């Protein structure tokens, strides 16, 4: 009698070793990808260069539009070629953009940098999740996906908080050139780490009976159209991730409205980031939540967001952190459910479709926030955006009934 690979001696050890290699690479990549010292100060760089608020806003819009336009094509490309290729190429693009920002700062170099950053985001979105899920599935550990990706996102958030803490001293030491040089170096290191990702899936390409990128895109959309549960999973990802992802850009203004001293603002921003980091770490326990349970978490988080933002105090910022933690928890679980429902070779394509939905919805939130924020305080604006989460929570609970 012959032993199957799954039952062969040492197969469990090989699988465990493979999972450890994959997760170690993922966590290192996640940390370096977000450990960018320019993150907390690039708005200051734009302002100090003489850009107006409208010019700065146009840069953010250009960034989002670039990612939106390339999101799905890059996902199809990832399914048609190598996902690892896209993951190591992307950080090199942002390294080039950051270098331009500090060497020749101007509106047009900032714009070019944001285009490169948008391309990089599109290349990694979909490709990373698909690579991780398929590799875990190959190792018989697909059930660990939510915990693994949640921990990776928590590592990324810790990296953001560390960058916030270090940006000030480095800026004092060497100005924007020093912050930029550190950011470029980290991007290069992230690219090097990405080359260590295992990838055993055979890339599909032109020729013979293999799929082209265009055919892959078409096949992915056909799969989504035929599978109702897959369509629901695709819609849930942007419904959860878009609003709080956009609100995060306005948290410094919300914190400033509490009346704290200027030097205290970064510390309260760190408090807010603790919430999503904890939410990411709770995904292992959160996997047991039913669809109705996800709705309850969203509703509770929406309530915390509304109450915390309307309080207008540092204590209220703590409730906003709790809300963001709940949104992040559901966000990761929504992605995990999407991955579980995808079959075939179009995983990166469909993940990118969900990400494109998030990008489009985020642009809509930016526009809506500008309208509300022009007439009302930031606390009121944040409370208004708790409403979409209550609607999504109601839909989830009714679907589970």
XYZ file of C-alpha atoms in Angstrom:
401
model
C 0.000 0.000 0.000
C 1.295 3.502 -0.864
C 1.030 6.426 1.464
C -0.603 9.587 0.172
C 1.461 12.778 0.526
C -0.817 13.991 3.303
C -0.186 10.844 5.339
C 3.467 10.359 4.545
C 5.916 10.514 7.473
C 7.193 14.014 8.022
C 4.432 15.650 5.956
C 3.156 17.565 8.996
C 6.651 18.841 9.740
C 7.103 19.960 6.150
C 3.754 21.745 6.269
C 4.611 23.464 9.567
C 7.985 24.562 8.219
C 6.315 25.941 5.115
C 3.759 27.874 7.139
C 6.497 29.310 9.366
C 8.517 30.450 6.355
C 5.476 32.016 4.738
C 4.308 33.835 7.859
C 7.795 35.057 8.783
C 8.209 36.531 5.314
C 4.713 38.024 5.410
C 5.203 39.670 8.809
C 8.579 41.090 7.811
C 7.141 42.409 4.563
C 4.105 43.896 6.349
C 6.323 45.729 8.847
C 8.690 47.177 6.259
C 5.844 48.088 3.908
C 4.336 50.394 6.565
C 7.481 51.525 8.399
C 7.672 54.674 6.275
C 8.849 57.748 8.171
C 7.375 60.017 5.493
C 3.824 58.860 6.339
C 3.213 61.194 9.297
C 5.015 64.201 7.774
C 4.383 64.201 4.021
C 1.451 66.621 4.401
C 3.845 68.964 6.207
C 6.335 68.596 3.357
C 3.657 69.587 0.847
C 2.603 72.575 2.925
C 6.190 73.721 3.552
C 6.844 73.521 -0.192
C 4.063 76.094 -0.648
C 1.166 73.937 -1.850
C -2.362 75.130 -1.159
C -4.996 72.951 0.487
C -6.646 72.462 -2.912
C -3.375 71.303 -4.453
C -2.819 68.878 -1.586
C -6.368 67.548 -1.953
C -5.829 67.071 -5.700
C -2.759 64.953 -4.926
C -4.816 62.681 -2.666
C -7.464 62.390 -5.397
C -4.818 61.529 -7.997
C -3.465 58.847 -5.666
C -6.892 57.237 -5.236
C -7.819 57.488 -8.910
C -4.556 55.831 -9.985
C -5.149 52.911 -7.663
C -8.779 52.599 -8.733
C -7.988 52.506 -12.448
C -5.249 49.904 -12.072
C -6.759 47.772 -9.299
C -8.544 45.141 -11.374
C -6.071 45.004 -14.311
C -3.203 44.486 -11.859
C -5.146 41.683 -10.144
C -5.664 39.965 -13.483
C -1.964 40.435 -14.224
C -1.079 38.847 -10.881
C -3.165 35.802 -11.817
C -1.614 35.697 -15.290
C 2.045 36.043 -14.266
C 3.793 35.928 -10.885
C 2.268 37.411 -7.740
C 5.688 37.496 -6.088
C 7.002 39.577 -8.994
C 4.406 42.263 -8.351
C 5.114 42.238 -4.606
C 8.833 42.997 -4.990
C 8.379 45.409 -7.893
C 5.861 47.617 -6.079
C 8.086 48.911 -3.234
C 10.746 49.945 -5.753
C 8.199 52.239 -7.419
C 7.382 53.990 -4.147
C 11.098 54.266 -3.356
C 11.555 56.192 -6.600
C 8.608 58.448 -5.809
C 9.787 59.228 -2.275
C 13.275 60.033 -3.580
C 11.804 62.544 -6.039
C 9.769 64.187 -3.272
C 12.776 65.139 -1.171
C 15.321 65.735 -3.964
C 13.198 68.019 -6.173
C 10.084 68.923 -4.158
C 7.372 70.496 -6.308
C 3.730 69.924 -7.125
C 4.531 67.883 -10.227
C 7.079 65.636 -8.561
C 4.623 65.080 -5.715
C 2.009 64.164 -8.331
C 4.402 61.725 -10.035
C 5.254 60.212 -6.662
C 1.579 59.651 -5.888
C 1.048 58.028 -9.285
C 3.930 55.637 -8.552
C 2.516 55.016 -5.082
C -0.923 54.340 -6.559
C 0.574 51.857 -9.025
C 2.427 50.172 -6.186
C -0.777 49.858 -4.153
C -2.617 48.323 -7.087
C 0.185 45.826 -7.738
C 0.186 44.575 -4.163
C -3.567 44.611 -3.582
C -5.032 41.247 -4.461
C -1.663 39.693 -5.240
C -0.620 39.504 -1.581
C -3.883 38.040 -0.292
C -4.072 35.553 -3.162
C -0.474 34.396 -2.711
C -0.873 33.926 1.042
C -4.188 32.075 0.763
C -3.032 29.746 -2.020
C 0.216 28.924 -0.231
C -1.635 28.181 3.016
C -4.113 26.071 1.082
C -1.269 24.120 -0.530
C 0.114 23.435 2.950
C -3.290 22.329 4.243
C -3.619 25.426 6.426
C -6.183 27.572 4.577
C -8.192 27.728 7.800
C -5.454 29.858 9.331
C -5.798 32.611 6.710
C -7.840 35.070 8.805
C -5.466 34.791 11.765
C -2.355 35.068 9.604
C -3.538 38.050 7.575
C -4.949 39.703 10.700
C -1.604 39.418 12.475
C 0.151 40.753 9.384
C -2.082 43.818 9.399
C -1.453 44.262 13.119
C 2.296 44.159 12.433
C 1.793 46.830 9.759
C -0.067 49.034 12.214
C 2.692 48.650 14.785
C 5.102 49.733 12.049
C 3.003 52.847 11.382
C 3.023 53.702 15.083
C 6.790 53.182 15.241
C 7.226 55.450 12.214
C 5.127 58.109 13.939
C 7.385 57.935 16.965
C 10.633 58.111 14.963
C 9.649 60.647 12.308
C 9.953 63.618 14.669
C 13.499 62.929 15.912
C 14.747 62.052 12.419
C 13.137 65.204 11.022
C 14.845 67.291 13.709
C 18.157 65.585 12.956
C 18.283 65.797 9.178
C 15.119 67.422 7.901
C 13.009 66.016 5.072
C 16.050 64.574 3.214
C 16.822 62.299 6.184
C 13.190 61.196 6.527
C 13.035 60.583 2.776
C 16.285 58.613 2.695
C 15.082 56.380 5.532
C 11.808 55.785 3.692
C 13.569 54.874 0.443
C 15.847 52.438 2.292
C 12.892 50.705 3.955
C 11.113 50.355 0.580
C 14.194 48.683 -0.904
C 14.369 46.313 2.076
C 10.682 45.471 1.623
C 11.378 44.583 -2.002
C 14.235 42.288 -0.951
C 12.033 40.535 1.618
C 9.286 40.059 -1.000
C 11.643 37.948 -3.115
C 11.567 35.392 -0.250
C 7.849 34.696 -0.637
C 7.209 31.083 -1.665
C 5.111 30.721 -4.805
C 4.306 27.255 -6.093
C 1.340 28.216 -8.263
C 2.085 28.014 -11.968
C 1.556 31.402 -13.560
C -0.812 31.458 -16.490
C 0.278 33.281 -19.622
C -0.214 33.535 -23.364
C 0.274 30.439 -25.446
C -1.040 26.882 -25.551
C -4.222 26.511 -23.535
C -3.176 28.950 -20.795
C -5.160 32.060 -19.938
C -4.106 35.584 -20.810
C -4.583 38.383 -18.300
C -7.671 39.589 -20.189
C -9.174 36.109 -20.235
C -8.384 35.752 -16.532
C -10.223 38.994 -15.795
C -13.238 37.856 -17.798
C -13.272 34.469 -16.079
C -13.154 36.087 -12.641
C -16.098 38.374 -13.395
C -18.108 35.448 -14.773
C -17.452 33.531 -11.546
C -18.704 36.455 -9.471
C -21.828 36.821 -11.607
C -22.770 33.155 -11.211
C -22.160 32.835 -7.467
C -24.533 34.839 -5.256
C -22.585 34.224 -2.048
C -19.403 35.372 -3.778
C -21.121 38.583 -4.908
C -22.216 39.233 -1.338
C -18.661 38.725 -0.076
C -17.338 41.076 -2.758
C -19.770 43.795 -1.660
C -19.122 43.366 2.062
C -15.415 44.195 1.774
C -15.899 47.801 0.520
C -18.992 48.273 2.698
C -16.816 47.728 5.769
C -13.429 49.083 4.715
C -14.180 52.270 2.780
C -15.720 54.555 5.405
C -13.327 54.140 8.312
C -10.389 53.993 5.887
C -11.353 57.450 4.622
C -12.152 58.809 8.096
C -8.643 57.874 9.222
C -7.263 60.691 7.047
C -9.274 63.199 9.086
C -8.424 61.909 12.562
C -5.742 64.609 13.161
C -8.443 67.261 12.657
C -10.818 65.408 14.983
C -8.110 65.178 17.649
C -7.194 68.852 17.299
C -10.837 69.797 17.896
C -10.625 68.229 21.377
C -8.529 71.231 22.396
C -5.348 69.358 23.321
C -1.928 70.933 22.821
C -0.370 70.556 19.362
C 2.393 68.283 20.674
C -0.211 65.960 22.224
C -1.948 65.239 18.917
C 0.512 62.517 17.758
C 0.040 60.611 21.017
C -3.750 60.568 20.645
C -3.309 59.427 17.043
C -1.260 56.537 18.400
C -4.180 55.697 20.700
C -6.476 55.522 17.671
C -4.068 53.173 15.863
C -3.994 50.818 18.854
C -7.648 50.012 18.192
C -7.211 48.530 14.687
C -4.042 46.743 15.793
C -5.987 44.949 18.551
C -8.856 44.304 16.136
C -6.439 42.564 13.779
C -5.119 40.370 16.565
C -8.655 39.292 17.538
C -9.440 37.781 14.140
C -8.633 34.258 15.350
C -11.392 34.449 17.933
C -13.590 36.415 15.542
C -13.664 33.566 13.024
C -16.360 31.962 15.167
C -18.709 34.901 14.580
C -21.781 34.239 12.471
C -23.065 36.675 9.871
C -25.392 38.121 12.499
C -22.424 38.373 14.875
C -20.548 40.483 12.344
C -23.567 42.754 12.158
C -23.631 43.137 15.943
C -19.919 44.059 16.012
C -20.489 46.642 13.267
C -23.470 48.138 15.084
C -21.555 48.385 18.375
C -18.568 49.942 16.608
C -20.825 52.461 14.848
C -22.319 53.437 18.225
C -18.821 53.878 19.714
C -17.795 56.021 16.721
C -20.812 58.308 17.022
C -20.589 58.742 20.805
C -16.798 59.107 20.900
C -16.624 61.683 18.118
C -19.478 63.756 19.551
C -17.863 63.862 23.018
C -15.116 66.144 21.730
C -12.698 65.039 24.470
C -9.557 62.867 24.671
C -11.669 60.159 26.321
C -13.911 60.234 23.268
C -10.866 59.528 21.102
C -10.532 56.272 23.025
C -14.032 55.289 21.895
C -13.104 56.136 18.310
C -10.162 53.747 18.702
C -12.568 51.037 19.910
C -14.787 51.691 16.875
C -11.870 51.474 14.449
C -10.801 48.231 16.125
C -14.229 46.724 15.508
C -14.273 47.882 11.894
C -10.821 46.385 11.308
C -11.871 43.071 12.855
C -14.877 42.781 10.542
C -12.787 44.009 7.617
C -10.292 41.150 7.976
C -13.060 38.587 8.493
C -14.871 39.882 5.393
C -11.681 39.389 3.368
C -11.278 35.868 4.771
C -14.851 34.969 3.805
C -14.222 36.312 0.322
C -11.112 34.140 -0.058
C -13.037 31.066 1.125
C -15.681 31.609 -1.557
C -13.278 32.054 -4.472
C -12.546 28.969 -6.528
C -10.307 28.477 -9.537
C -7.358 30.551 -10.695
C -8.852 34.065 -10.469
C -8.228 34.760 -6.774
C -6.104 37.906 -7.209
C -8.502 39.217 -9.855
C -11.573 38.943 -7.634
C -9.730 40.271 -4.591
C -8.772 43.288 -6.695
C -12.405 43.749 -7.728
C -13.284 44.043 -4.037
C -10.379 46.439 -3.488
C -11.508 48.573 -6.422
C -14.940 48.783 -4.839
C -13.275 49.972 -1.642
C -11.272 52.615 -3.531
C -14.345 53.920 -5.357
C -16.382 54.060 -2.156
C -13.491 55.806 -0.381
C -13.410 58.547 -3.013
C -17.150 58.968 -2.456
C -16.608 59.268 1.297
C -13.941 61.931 0.735
C -16.401 63.955 -1.347
C -19.219 63.504 1.176
C -16.949 64.408 4.088
C -15.855 67.605 2.334
C -19.506 68.556 2.003
C -20.444 67.768 5.618
C -17.179 69.071 7.077
C -17.579 72.429 5.356
C -20.647 73.203 7.483
C -20.233 71.174 10.662
C -17.548 70.283 13.207
C -15.423 67.209 12.586
C -17.055 65.394 15.499
C -20.472 65.755 13.881
C -19.083 64.645 10.505
C -17.592 61.500 12.062
C -20.907 60.734 13.776
C -22.772 61.070 10.464
C -20.558 58.383 8.933
C -21.589 55.924 11.618
C -24.911 55.635 9.778
C -23.621 53.559 6.805
C -22.280 50.992 9.275
C -25.639 50.745 11.000
C -27.252 50.092 7.604
C -24.679 47.389 6.768
C -25.172 45.837 10.217
C -28.936 45.701 9.659
C -28.457 44.004 6.273
C -26.173 41.361 7.808
C -28.532 40.609 10.682
C -31.546 40.368 8.362
C -29.661 38.089 5.970
C -28.833 35.745 8.836
C -32.434 35.652 10.097
